[in-house]
mmCIF file of C-alpha atoms and ligand atoms in Angstrom:
data_model
loop_
_atom_site.group_PDB
_atom_site.id
_atom_site.type_symbol
_atom_site.label_atom_id
_atom_site.label_comp_id
_atom_site.label_asym_id
_atom_site.label_seq_id
_atom_site.Cartn_x
_atom_site.Cartn_y
_atom_site.Cartn_z
ATOM 1 C CA UNK A 1 118.031 113.522 64.586
ATOM 2 C CA UNK A 2 116.791 114.191 60.905
ATOM 3 C CA UNK A 3 114.115 116.398 62.185
ATOM 4 C CA UNK A 4 116.574 118.718 63.912
ATOM 5 C CA UNK A 5 118.532 118.982 60.759
ATOM 6 C CA UNK A 6 115.288 119.729 58.657
ATOM 7 C CA UNK A 7 114.334 122.041 61.560
ATOM 8 C CA UNK A 8 117.717 124.025 61.152
ATOM 9 C CA UNK A 9 117.399 124.014 57.356
ATOM 10 C CA UNK A 10 113.798 125.965 58.045
ATOM 11 C CA UNK A 11 115.413 128.242 60.508
ATOM 12 C CA UNK A 12 117.946 129.431 58.001
ATOM 13 C CA UNK A 13 115.187 129.688 55.267
ATOM 14 C CA UNK A 14 113.333 131.863 57.297
ATOM 15 C CA UNK A 15 116.302 133.957 58.445
ATOM 16 C CA UNK A 16 117.202 134.356 54.701
ATOM 17 C CA UNK A 17 113.760 135.482 53.926
ATOM 18 C CA UNK A 18 113.840 137.995 56.685
ATOM 19 C CA UNK A 19 117.051 139.227 55.376
ATOM 20 C CA UNK A 20 115.997 139.676 51.900
ATOM 21 C CA UNK A 21 113.124 141.771 52.960
ATOM 22 C CA UNK A 22 110.321 139.151 52.268
ATOM 23 C CA UNK A 23 109.535 138.936 56.009
ATOM 24 C CA UNK A 24 107.240 141.330 58.102
ATOM 25 C CA UNK A 25 110.118 142.677 59.959
ATOM 26 C CA UNK A 26 112.328 143.169 56.954
ATOM 27 C CA UNK A 27 113.482 146.604 58.147
ATOM 28 C CA UNK A 28 115.050 145.122 61.237
ATOM 29 C CA UNK A 29 118.710 144.062 61.098
ATOM 30 C CA UNK A 30 118.868 140.178 61.657
ATOM 31 C CA UNK A 31 122.088 138.963 62.646
ATOM 32 C CA UNK A 32 123.017 135.616 60.820
ATOM 33 C CA UNK A 33 123.097 132.738 63.410
ATOM 34 C CA UNK A 34 125.996 130.638 64.093
ATOM 35 C CA UNK A 35 125.575 127.035 62.688
ATOM 36 C CA UNK A 36 127.283 124.465 64.888
ATOM 37 C CA UNK A 37 127.440 120.856 63.855
ATOM 38 C CA UNK A 38 127.561 118.464 66.753
ATOM 39 C CA UNK A 39 128.232 114.887 66.434
ATOM 40 C CA UNK A 40 127.295 113.142 69.683
ATOM 41 C CA UNK A 41 128.327 109.638 70.476
ATOM 42 C CA UNK A 42 125.104 107.950 71.285
ATOM 43 C CA UNK A 43 122.586 107.696 74.193
ATOM 44 C CA UNK A 44 124.443 105.048 76.188
ATOM 45 C CA UNK A 45 124.077 106.703 79.665
ATOM 46 C CA UNK A 46 122.331 109.096 81.709
ATOM 47 C CA UNK A 47 125.389 111.308 81.475
ATOM 48 C CA UNK A 48 125.220 111.145 77.751
ATOM 49 C CA UNK A 49 121.659 111.853 77.700
ATOM 50 C CA UNK A 50 122.039 114.952 80.160
ATOM 51 C CA UNK A 51 124.947 116.055 77.952
ATOM 52 C CA UNK A 52 122.838 116.116 74.795
ATOM 53 C CA UNK A 53 120.036 118.024 76.561
ATOM 54 C CA UNK A 54 122.524 120.579 77.984
ATOM 55 C CA UNK A 55 123.905 121.243 74.453
ATOM 56 C CA UNK A 56 120.361 121.575 72.949
ATOM 57 C CA UNK A 57 119.245 124.004 75.892
ATOM 58 C CA UNK A 58 122.401 125.927 75.748
ATOM 59 C CA UNK A 59 122.155 126.335 71.840
ATOM 60 C CA UNK A 60 118.846 127.708 72.327
ATOM 61 C CA UNK A 61 119.767 130.305 75.054
ATOM 62 C CA UNK A 62 122.451 131.519 72.863
ATOM 63 C CA UNK A 63 120.258 131.571 69.541
ATOM 64 C CA UNK A 64 122.789 129.179 67.858
ATOM 65 C CA UNK A 65 121.392 126.765 65.273
ATOM 66 C CA UNK A 66 122.363 123.160 65.847
ATOM 67 C CA UNK A 67 122.715 120.564 63.499
ATOM 68 C CA UNK A 68 122.999 117.742 66.137
ATOM 69 C CA UNK A 69 123.335 113.974 65.003
ATOM 70 C CA UNK A 70 123.552 110.803 67.370
ATOM 71 C CA UNK A 71 126.046 108.261 65.938
ATOM 72 C CA UNK A 72 124.489 105.543 68.041
ATOM 73 C CA UNK A 73 127.838 104.325 69.388
ATOM 74 C CA UNK A 74 129.516 104.104 65.911
ATOM 75 C CA UNK A 75 132.858 105.823 64.875
ATOM 76 C CA UNK A 76 131.828 105.590 61.137
ATOM 77 C CA UNK A 77 128.634 107.395 62.075
ATOM 78 C CA UNK A 78 130.628 110.150 63.601
ATOM 79 C CA UNK A 79 132.818 110.513 60.560
ATOM 80 C CA UNK A 80 130.030 110.327 58.284
ATOM 81 C CA UNK A 81 128.293 113.201 60.328
ATOM 82 C CA UNK A 82 131.305 115.398 60.138
ATOM 83 C CA UNK A 83 131.490 115.101 56.523
ATOM 84 C CA UNK A 84 127.925 116.200 56.325
ATOM 85 C CA UNK A 85 128.712 118.970 58.599
ATOM 86 C CA UNK A 86 131.384 120.084 56.236
ATOM 87 C CA UNK A 87 129.410 119.753 53.139
ATOM 88 C CA UNK A 88 126.618 121.983 54.876
ATOM 89 C CA UNK A 89 129.175 124.497 55.376
ATOM 90 C CA UNK A 90 128.791 124.844 59.238
ATOM 91 C CA UNK A 91 130.557 127.430 61.088
ATOM 92 C CA UNK A 92 131.959 125.436 63.711
ATOM 93 C CA UNK A 93 132.154 121.660 64.201
ATOM 94 C CA UNK A 94 131.968 119.843 67.537
ATOM 95 C CA UNK A 95 132.156 116.296 68.431
ATOM 96 C CA UNK A 96 132.635 113.819 71.321
ATOM 97 C CA UNK A 97 134.990 111.167 69.639
ATOM 98 C CA UNK A 98 134.013 107.655 70.942
ATOM 99 C CA UNK A 99 137.532 106.534 70.756
ATOM 100 C CA UNK A 100 140.925 108.582 70.606
ATOM 101 C CA UNK A 101 142.413 107.080 67.347
ATOM 102 C CA UNK A 102 140.993 107.211 63.765
ATOM 103 C CA UNK A 103 140.075 110.846 63.040
ATOM 104 C CA UNK A 104 143.141 112.220 61.020
ATOM 105 C CA UNK A 105 141.473 112.086 57.568
ATOM 106 C CA UNK A 106 138.173 113.530 58.515
ATOM 107 C CA UNK A 107 139.744 116.272 60.655
ATOM 108 C CA UNK A 108 141.967 117.207 57.758
ATOM 109 C CA UNK A 109 138.999 117.601 55.375
ATOM 110 C CA UNK A 110 137.568 119.883 58.076
ATOM 111 C CA UNK A 111 140.712 121.886 58.378
ATOM 112 C CA UNK A 112 141.103 122.232 54.542
ATOM 113 C CA UNK A 113 137.511 123.574 54.490
ATOM 114 C CA UNK A 114 138.655 126.249 57.246
ATOM 115 C CA UNK A 115 136.101 124.876 59.770
ATOM 116 C CA UNK A 116 137.198 124.951 63.343
ATOM 117 C CA UNK A 117 136.709 121.755 65.264
ATOM 118 C CA UNK A 118 136.018 121.608 69.179
ATOM 119 C CA UNK A 119 136.375 118.592 70.892
ATOM 120 C CA UNK A 120 133.691 117.975 73.708
ATOM 121 C CA UNK A 121 134.184 115.668 76.490
ATOM 122 C CA UNK A 122 136.703 113.261 74.933
ATOM 123 C CA UNK A 123 140.049 113.972 73.268
ATOM 124 C CA UNK A 124 141.794 112.409 70.150
ATOM 125 C CA UNK A 125 145.226 111.240 69.388
ATOM 126 C CA UNK A 126 146.008 112.306 65.809
ATOM 127 C CA UNK A 127 149.339 111.790 63.907
ATOM 128 C CA UNK A 128 149.150 115.329 62.618
ATOM 129 C CA UNK A 129 149.131 118.228 65.086
ATOM 130 C CA UNK A 130 146.878 121.158 65.193
ATOM 131 C CA UNK A 131 143.661 119.444 63.749
ATOM 132 C CA UNK A 132 141.444 120.506 66.482
ATOM 133 C CA UNK A 133 141.135 123.866 68.255
ATOM 134 C CA UNK A 134 140.409 123.082 71.918
ATOM 135 C CA UNK A 135 138.897 120.590 74.141
ATOM 136 C CA UNK A 136 135.949 121.139 76.622
ATOM 137 C CA UNK A 137 135.907 118.280 79.057
ATOM 138 C CA UNK A 138 136.462 116.762 82.448
ATOM 139 C CA UNK A 139 139.892 116.041 83.807
ATOM 140 C CA UNK A 140 139.401 112.239 83.662
ATOM 141 C CA UNK A 141 142.856 111.492 85.092
ATOM 142 C CA UNK A 142 142.161 113.590 88.236
ATOM 143 C CA UNK A 143 138.638 111.547 88.500
ATOM 144 C CA UNK A 144 140.930 108.392 88.736
ATOM 145 C CA UNK A 145 142.856 109.811 91.243
ATOM 146 C CA UNK A 146 140.048 110.799 93.445
ATOM 147 C CA UNK A 147 138.593 107.451 93.306
ATOM 148 C CA UNK A 148 141.933 105.977 94.449
ATOM 149 C CA UNK A 149 142.270 108.448 97.175
ATOM 150 C CA UNK A 150 138.850 107.675 98.678
ATOM 151 C CA UNK A 151 139.722 103.978 98.618
ATOM 152 C CA UNK A 152 142.937 104.668 100.406
ATOM 153 C CA UNK A 153 140.960 106.580 102.889
ATOM 154 C CA UNK A 154 138.233 103.816 103.388
ATOM 155 C CA UNK A 155 140.656 101.076 103.567
ATOM 156 C CA UNK A 156 142.713 103.017 106.355
ATOM 157 C CA UNK A 157 139.496 103.410 108.155
ATOM 158 C CA UNK A 158 138.506 99.874 107.981
ATOM 159 C CA UNK A 159 141.922 98.769 108.796
ATOM 160 C CA UNK A 160 142.359 96.666 105.869
ATOM 161 C CA UNK A 161 145.753 94.798 105.206
ATOM 162 C CA UNK A 162 144.786 93.529 101.544
ATOM 163 C CA UNK A 163 142.459 95.149 99.168
ATOM 164 C CA UNK A 164 141.371 93.046 96.246
ATOM 165 C CA UNK A 165 139.929 95.017 93.407
ATOM 166 C CA UNK A 166 138.103 94.460 90.246
ATOM 167 C CA UNK A 167 137.637 97.055 87.641
ATOM 168 C CA UNK A 168 135.007 97.476 85.101
ATOM 169 C CA UNK A 169 136.197 99.887 82.422
ATOM 170 C CA UNK A 170 134.471 102.489 80.022
ATOM 171 C CA UNK A 171 134.955 101.899 76.193
ATOM 172 C CA UNK A 172 138.299 100.540 75.139
ATOM 173 C CA UNK A 173 140.519 103.309 73.958
ATOM 174 C CA UNK A 174 138.185 106.088 74.839
ATOM 175 C CA UNK A 175 139.771 108.869 76.732
ATOM 176 C CA UNK A 176 137.812 108.435 79.917
ATOM 177 C CA UNK A 177 138.739 104.726 79.879
ATOM 178 C CA UNK A 178 142.379 105.524 79.415
ATOM 179 C CA UNK A 179 142.593 108.326 81.899
ATOM 180 C CA UNK A 180 140.486 107.198 84.575
ATOM 181 C CA UNK A 181 142.379 103.720 84.719
ATOM 182 C CA UNK A 182 145.870 105.695 84.688
ATOM 183 C CA UNK A 183 144.791 108.214 87.515
ATOM 184 C CA UNK A 184 143.542 105.213 89.717
ATOM 185 C CA UNK A 185 146.431 102.760 89.032
ATOM 186 C CA UNK A 186 148.930 105.445 89.671
ATOM 187 C CA UNK A 187 147.568 106.787 92.726
ATOM 188 C CA UNK A 188 147.288 103.221 94.190
ATOM 189 C CA UNK A 189 150.925 102.219 93.066
ATOM 190 C CA UNK A 190 152.534 103.268 96.245
ATOM 191 C CA UNK A 191 150.222 101.338 98.491
ATOM 192 C CA UNK A 192 151.167 97.650 98.755
ATOM 193 C CA UNK A 193 147.792 96.608 100.084
ATOM 194 C CA UNK A 194 146.141 97.528 96.815
ATOM 195 C CA UNK A 195 145.858 94.770 93.884
ATOM 196 C CA UNK A 196 143.784 95.086 90.702
ATOM 197 C CA UNK A 197 142.965 91.447 90.246
ATOM 198 C CA UNK A 198 141.168 92.201 86.755
ATOM 199 C CA UNK A 199 139.967 95.073 84.518
ATOM 200 C CA UNK A 200 137.234 94.088 82.072
ATOM 201 C CA UNK A 201 135.470 96.222 79.406
ATOM 202 C CA UNK A 202 132.058 97.136 80.233
ATOM 203 C CA UNK A 203 131.798 99.810 77.279
ATOM 204 C CA UNK A 204 129.873 102.265 79.684
ATOM 205 C CA UNK A 205 126.796 100.312 79.085
ATOM 206 C CA UNK A 206 124.477 98.953 82.078
ATOM 207 C CA UNK A 207 123.943 95.590 80.164
ATOM 208 C CA UNK A 208 127.720 95.094 79.962
ATOM 209 C CA UNK A 209 128.186 96.159 83.572
ATOM 210 C CA UNK A 210 126.025 93.311 84.705
ATOM 211 C CA UNK A 211 127.677 90.797 82.236
ATOM 212 C CA UNK A 212 131.322 91.865 83.520
ATOM 213 C CA UNK A 213 130.255 91.594 87.194
ATOM 214 C CA UNK A 214 128.531 88.194 86.793
ATOM 215 C CA UNK A 215 132.024 86.839 85.214
ATOM 216 C CA UNK A 216 134.065 88.502 87.986
ATOM 217 C CA UNK A 217 131.880 86.981 90.626
ATOM 218 C CA UNK A 218 132.384 83.740 89.001
ATOM 219 C CA UNK A 219 136.058 83.997 88.845
ATOM 220 C CA UNK A 220 136.717 85.734 92.149
ATOM 221 C CA UNK A 221 133.475 85.202 94.366
ATOM 222 C CA UNK A 222 133.792 86.612 97.959
ATOM 223 C CA UNK A 223 137.696 87.651 97.546
ATOM 224 C CA UNK A 224 136.510 90.787 95.968
ATOM 225 C CA UNK A 225 136.830 93.710 98.155
ATOM 226 C CA UNK A 226 136.235 96.642 95.953
ATOM 227 C CA UNK A 227 134.453 97.262 92.705
ATOM 228 C CA UNK A 228 135.594 100.411 90.665
ATOM 229 C CA UNK A 229 133.405 101.015 87.785
ATOM 230 C CA UNK A 230 134.320 103.799 85.195
ATOM 231 C CA UNK A 231 130.386 104.987 85.084
ATOM 232 C CA UNK A 232 127.292 105.082 87.020
ATOM 233 C CA UNK A 233 125.450 103.108 84.253
ATOM 234 C CA UNK A 234 127.802 99.887 84.601
ATOM 235 C CA UNK A 235 127.563 100.325 88.389
ATOM 236 C CA UNK A 236 123.877 100.093 88.179
ATOM 237 C CA UNK A 237 124.118 97.313 86.150
ATOM 238 C CA UNK A 238 126.497 95.390 88.626
ATOM 239 C CA UNK A 239 124.732 96.168 91.678
ATOM 240 C CA UNK A 240 121.858 93.532 91.431
ATOM 241 C CA UNK A 241 124.189 90.908 90.343
ATOM 242 C CA UNK A 242 126.206 91.434 93.390
ATOM 243 C CA UNK A 243 122.947 91.045 95.398
ATOM 244 C CA UNK A 244 121.893 88.073 93.509
ATOM 245 C CA UNK A 245 125.412 86.451 94.393
ATOM 246 C CA UNK A 246 124.357 87.153 98.012
ATOM 247 C CA UNK A 247 126.721 90.030 98.941
ATOM 248 C CA UNK A 248 125.748 93.166 100.232
ATOM 249 C CA UNK A 249 127.033 96.103 97.917
ATOM 250 C CA UNK A 250 128.366 99.115 100.110
ATOM 251 C CA UNK A 251 129.295 96.762 103.222
ATOM 252 C CA UNK A 252 130.515 93.267 101.809
ATOM 253 C CA UNK A 253 132.015 95.081 98.839
ATOM 254 C CA UNK A 254 133.172 98.734 98.492
ATOM 255 C CA UNK A 255 131.724 100.187 95.411
ATOM 256 C CA UNK A 256 133.029 103.143 93.507
ATOM 257 C CA UNK A 257 131.529 104.753 90.495
ATOM 258 C CA UNK A 258 132.024 107.878 88.501
ATOM 259 C CA UNK A 259 129.455 110.382 86.738
ATOM 260 C CA UNK A 260 127.216 111.265 89.757
ATOM 261 C CA UNK A 261 123.846 110.974 87.858
ATOM 262 C CA UNK A 262 120.880 111.374 90.399
ATOM 263 C CA UNK A 263 120.166 107.619 90.180
ATOM 264 C CA UNK A 264 123.637 106.685 91.426
ATOM 265 C CA UNK A 265 123.437 109.334 94.118
ATOM 266 C CA UNK A 266 120.035 107.995 95.331
ATOM 267 C CA UNK A 267 121.693 104.606 95.628
ATOM 268 C CA UNK A 268 124.727 106.201 97.351
ATOM 269 C CA UNK A 269 122.144 107.561 99.988
ATOM 270 C CA UNK A 270 120.773 104.001 100.417
ATOM 271 C CA UNK A 271 124.319 102.800 101.250
ATOM 272 C CA UNK A 272 124.818 100.594 98.323
ATOM 273 C CA UNK A 273 127.691 102.751 96.807
ATOM 274 C CA UNK A 274 130.264 104.232 98.794
ATOM 275 C CA UNK A 275 131.824 106.803 96.526
ATOM 276 C CA UNK A 276 130.902 108.673 93.288
ATOM 277 C CA UNK A 277 133.089 110.913 91.561
ATOM 278 C CA UNK A 278 131.566 113.692 89.857
ATOM 279 C CA UNK A 279 131.702 114.228 86.069
ATOM 280 C CA UNK A 280 129.494 116.875 84.738
ATOM 281 C CA UNK A 281 127.839 116.400 81.468
ATOM 282 C CA UNK A 282 127.036 120.447 81.595
ATOM 283 C CA UNK A 283 129.684 121.321 78.849
ATOM 284 C CA UNK A 284 127.007 123.316 76.527
ATOM 285 C CA UNK A 285 127.577 126.830 77.955
ATOM 286 C CA UNK A 286 131.347 126.666 77.351
ATOM 287 C CA UNK A 287 130.766 125.066 74.177
ATOM 288 C CA UNK A 288 128.398 127.980 72.720
ATOM 289 C CA UNK A 289 130.725 130.466 73.978
ATOM 290 C CA UNK A 290 133.852 128.897 72.435
ATOM 291 C CA UNK A 291 131.907 128.449 68.977
ATOM 292 C CA UNK A 292 130.744 132.088 69.344
ATOM 293 C CA UNK A 293 134.461 133.260 69.805
ATOM 294 C CA UNK A 294 135.802 130.894 66.954
ATOM 295 C CA UNK A 295 133.304 132.428 64.564
ATOM 296 C CA UNK A 296 134.309 135.878 65.662
ATOM 297 C CA UNK A 297 138.081 134.876 65.141
ATOM 298 C CA UNK A 298 138.974 135.379 68.663
ATOM 299 C CA UNK A 299 141.467 133.079 70.520
ATOM 300 C CA UNK A 300 140.097 130.400 72.741
ATOM 301 C CA UNK A 301 141.458 128.634 75.595
ATOM 302 C CA UNK A 302 143.078 124.983 74.423
ATOM 303 C CA UNK A 303 141.665 123.048 77.334
ATOM 304 C CA UNK A 304 138.778 123.817 79.701
ATOM 305 C CA UNK A 305 138.225 121.402 82.408
ATOM 306 C CA UNK A 306 135.106 121.912 84.797
ATOM 307 C CA UNK A 307 135.349 121.889 88.363
ATOM 308 C CA UNK A 308 134.213 118.544 89.803
ATOM 309 C CA UNK A 309 133.742 117.174 93.084
ATOM 310 C CA UNK A 310 133.536 113.695 94.845
ATOM 311 C CA UNK A 311 130.546 112.233 96.831
ATOM 312 C CA UNK A 312 131.101 109.729 99.461
ATOM 313 C CA UNK A 313 129.786 107.689 102.574
ATOM 314 C CA UNK A 314 131.903 110.090 104.540
ATOM 315 C CA UNK A 315 129.636 112.889 103.895
ATOM 316 C CA UNK A 316 126.065 113.938 105.175
ATOM 317 C CA UNK A 317 124.112 112.778 101.927
ATOM 318 C CA UNK A 318 121.598 115.449 102.705
ATOM 319 C CA UNK A 319 123.943 118.059 101.638
ATOM 320 C CA UNK A 320 124.081 116.727 98.100
ATOM 321 C CA UNK A 321 122.124 119.029 95.572
ATOM 322 C CA UNK A 322 119.805 117.567 92.931
ATOM 323 C CA UNK A 323 121.976 116.546 90.112
ATOM 324 C CA UNK A 324 119.820 117.196 87.012
ATOM 325 C CA UNK A 325 120.955 114.317 85.004
HETATM 326 O O1 GYE B 1 131.323 108.882 82.289
HETATM 327 C C1 GYE B 1 129.744 107.981 80.649
HETATM 328 C C2 GYE B 1 129.504 108.266 79.252
HETATM 329 O O2 GYE B 1 132.777 110.447 78.246
HETATM 330 C C3 GYE B 1 132.534 111.284 80.471
HETATM 331 O O3 GYE B 1 130.623 108.677 78.670
HETATM 332 C C4 GYE B 1 131.821 110.539 79.463
HETATM 333 C C5 GYE B 1 131.542 109.116 79.888
HETATM 334 C C6 GYE B 1 130.698 109.032 81.069
HETATM 335 O O4 GYE B 1 128.636 107.313 78.627
HETATM 336 O O5 GYE B 1 128.770 107.708 81.435
#
């Protein structure tokens, strides 16, 4: 990520040269670019990699200079990155908080420096109100609801009387983990057939998805009817474990995933995943437009949720467009 920062520095230097009349096109009026500092969580999933790529592409499209830092899954790296953005006097800070708590101090520092902060993808929970300007990200609660609604339809169609569920959750205390779980559990609450036997933390990682599935299979074996996994990566880690244990995912066990990356959709087409709730990583365009508005001192919407759908074994898989992540 350092090279990106250096690259930004060079861009600024070049802009400066043009502005002070040292460049060839000195007579042209060059608009100062907006400098956007983005702290990304890491590279834990195809979703995250697609999200980073989208932010980079959209920044280029909008002519916005980007200081993009990858925190490698560590909150302290995100806090350090935000502090660097403040020191560098960026125009706008955007970040995807790995967990909800623990941001009060650094966000107060950004506020004191007069730099607006945009939450991308995930939310924060702070003691002081008003430390961030807006949130651009999915409605995770609704994603959990859509997953549960599919399960109710599926259990109806199979005439199931008892449905034993295991849940592999995303990073503990992160917004998608909390909200996906809440939406799922709340929606199933009125259905006496549904029983979540265990929820286990898979941290949104493929390797953890495999480990969690091994342990769930050891404990519950063939009494597992449903695996609800909070992202595709963990699902893709869990599937080979189910097969190794002698079960056929998609028929012996109902598999429900979230994200909708191409790899999971291909596996849905093979019949080994039954339902994938879409969560789009393409938040870059909204982010750039929001950053430009904030720089211009315009009002922005407090919450922007992208429209999302659900892909299931109830539909014709040929109708699913290539996903792009
Ligand atoms: O589902 C997962 C990623 O916050 C929505 O984080 C995001 C989640 C996404 O690593 O794959």
